Amino acid sequence: MKNTFLRVFLVVLLSNIVVVSIGLGMVQFIQKRNQVSADLLGDVGVQLVAGYEKFGITSLQEETKKAEKRLSGTIYLYQENGRPLLKSLPRNFREQNTPSVTSRPAADFLHSQFIQVIGGNNVQYLLIFKPNPEIDSLAPGAVVGFSLLGLLVSSGVLAYWLLGPLLKLQRVARSFGQGDMTARVENKLVRRNDAVGKLAREFNEMAVRIETLLSSKERLMRDVSHELRTPLARIEVALTIAEDKYGMESQKGYLCRIRTELHELDELIGQVLTLSRLEAASLIKEEMNLQEWLGEIVDDVSFESQLKGISVSKSGRVPKTILGDPLQLRHAIENVLRNACFYAGGGGVIEVETQEKSGFAFIYVRDNGPGVSDDKLEKIFHAFYRSSEARGANSGGFGVGLTISQRIIRAHKGQITARNREEGGLEVCFQLPLA
């Protein structure tokens, strides 16, 4: 959006420059048209010289005042030897022009007019007429400076006026995309009758449809969950009764297997529900002491795995604090840690290390298990993806745990990646922004 603002600003600025250039050209054209004609100025010069040669300097001064008032300008009259008959040219007038090698006054070629007058006995005079001197009282540099300042301010205001509504739409779209289903464009924009107003109305209509769709999907998942879990609970009760009253030893094995499958089915339903509810807006973020929080998770998983002889250790003392939802992040870390313990097997070694780099907290979970083939490193984060080896080995998972972890980390604007270690085993890396 910044690039768009810069482009619009430059286009508006260029348009203003073109308009102002045309205006200045018109002003100069009009100024040239307003100059005194050479014939009129020649007649005035002849009359002044004739009056001077006949009646002297006093008559010349009086007639000059009348002519200056009539022509709206200042008249300077010099003899051919460079001696001024009237007032001399001002010092700044001379300094502003190119120095002359002669003693004659230099010319103001931009504004003044020069007329050569032949008097009696072929004596030559130089008449200089400078029209409307008040116009030039303002320094040209100041005029240019104020003009440029006006152009910049007007271009900036116009560009912001054009892009302001789009910036508001962008903020609303970003909030909606980040999971705030209640984000809507304000009524002030919706009521506009131009293209921006139409876009705002269509966005609000789209947001309502998507919110309705997601709400119905979530309601459907809750209803399905309820309808599935209710018969599961009844079946489990029936299994318990059958084991206690009528179950023979040869049947108890089958009943136990049925109970296990029921528990897995119940767990799958719970994971699917968790996956459908994971949105950024549902997170309750707070500042967390990362080391203390992670230490508790490692202790819990280590306690659960001690019977299998699995060692879970933690290293690293930075970073200290992150901003996140402690409960959801715990689900993400525990999923990966329990996967690591499962695939490392009895006597496995699990390492958890924390680091801080470029404003992010890194949490590495490493195991010494068989790892994952390189072409499946990305697929393990897909929902319900399980490799053929995992299916054959009856790993007990459904390929949803890592997807849940990925959703949680992305909702925290972080990343989760996996790679095979050179010394064997899998390394899963969590990258989370610092508080």
CSV table of N, CA and C in Angstrom, one decimal, residues 290 318-319 321-322 354-363 429-434:
chain,number,residue,atom,x,y,z
A,290,LEU,N,8.6,-18.2,29.1
A,290,LEU,CA,8.8,-19.3,28.2
A,290,LEU,C,9.6,-20.4,28.9
A,318,VAL,N,17.3,-18.8,26.9
A,318,VAL,CA,16.7,-17.6,26.3
A,318,VAL,C,15.8,-18.2,25.2
A,319,PRO,N,14.8,-17.4,24.8
A,319,PRO,CA,14.3,-16.1,25.4
A,319,PRO,C,13.5,-16.4,26.7
A,321,THR,N,10.6,-14.3,27.6
A,321,THR,CA,9.2,-14.0,27.5
A,321,THR,C,8.7,-14.1,26.1
A,322,ILE,N,7.5,-14.6,25.9
A,322,ILE,CA,6.8,-14.6,24.6
A,322,ILE,C,5.4,-14.2,24.8
A,354,THR,N,16.0,-24.3,23.5
A,354,THR,CA,15.5,-23.0,23.1
A,354,THR,C,16.6,-22.0,22.7
A,355,GLN,N,16.3,-21.2,21.7
A,355,GLN,CA,17.2,-20.1,21.3
A,355,GLN,C,16.4,-18.9,20.9
A,356,GLU,N,17.2,-17.8,20.8
A,356,GLU,CA,16.6,-16.5,20.4
A,356,GLU,C,17.3,-15.9,19.2
A,357,LYS,N,16.6,-15.7,18.1
A,357,LYS,CA,17.3,-15.1,16.9
A,357,LYS,C,16.4,-14.1,16.2
A,358,SER,N,16.9,-12.9,16.0
A,358,SER,CA,16.2,-11.9,15.1
A,358,SER,C,14.8,-11.7,15.5
A,359,GLY,N,14.6,-11.5,16.8
A,359,GLY,CA,13.2,-11.2,17.3
A,359,GLY,C,12.3,-12.4,17.4
A,360,PHE,N,12.8,-13.6,17.3
A,360,PHE,CA,11.9,-14.8,17.3
A,360,PHE,C,12.5,-15.8,18.4
A,361,ALA,N,11.6,-16.5,19.0
A,361,ALA,CA,11.9,-17.6,19.9
A,361,ALA,C,11.9,-18.9,19.1
A,362,PHE,N,13.0,-19.7,19.2
A,362,PHE,CA,13.1,-21.0,18.5
A,362,PHE,C,13.1,-22.1,19.6
A,363,ILE,N,12.2,-23.1,19.4
A,363,ILE,CA,12.1,-24.2,20.2
A,363,ILE,C,12.3,-25.5,19.4
A,429,CYS,N,11.1,-27.8,14.6
A,429,CYS,CA,11.5,-26.5,15.0
A,429,CYS,C,10.2,-25.6,15.1
A,430,PHE,N,10.0,-25.0,16.3
A,430,PHE,CA,8.9,-24.0,16.5
A,430,PHE,C,9.5,-22.6,16.4
A,431,GLN,N,9.0,-21.8,15.6
A,431,GLN,CA,9.4,-20.4,15.5
A,431,GLN,C,8.3,-19.4,15.9
A,432,LEU,N,8.5,-18.7,17.0
A,432,LEU,CA,7.4,-17.8,17.5
A,432,LEU,C,7.9,-16.4,17.7
A,433,PRO,N,7.1,-15.4,17.4
A,433,PRO,CA,7.6,-14.0,17.6
A,433,PRO,C,7.7,-13.7,19.1
A,434,LEU,N,8.7,-12.9,19.5
A,434,LEU,CA,8.9,-12.5,20.9
A,434,LEU,C,7.8,-11.5,21.2
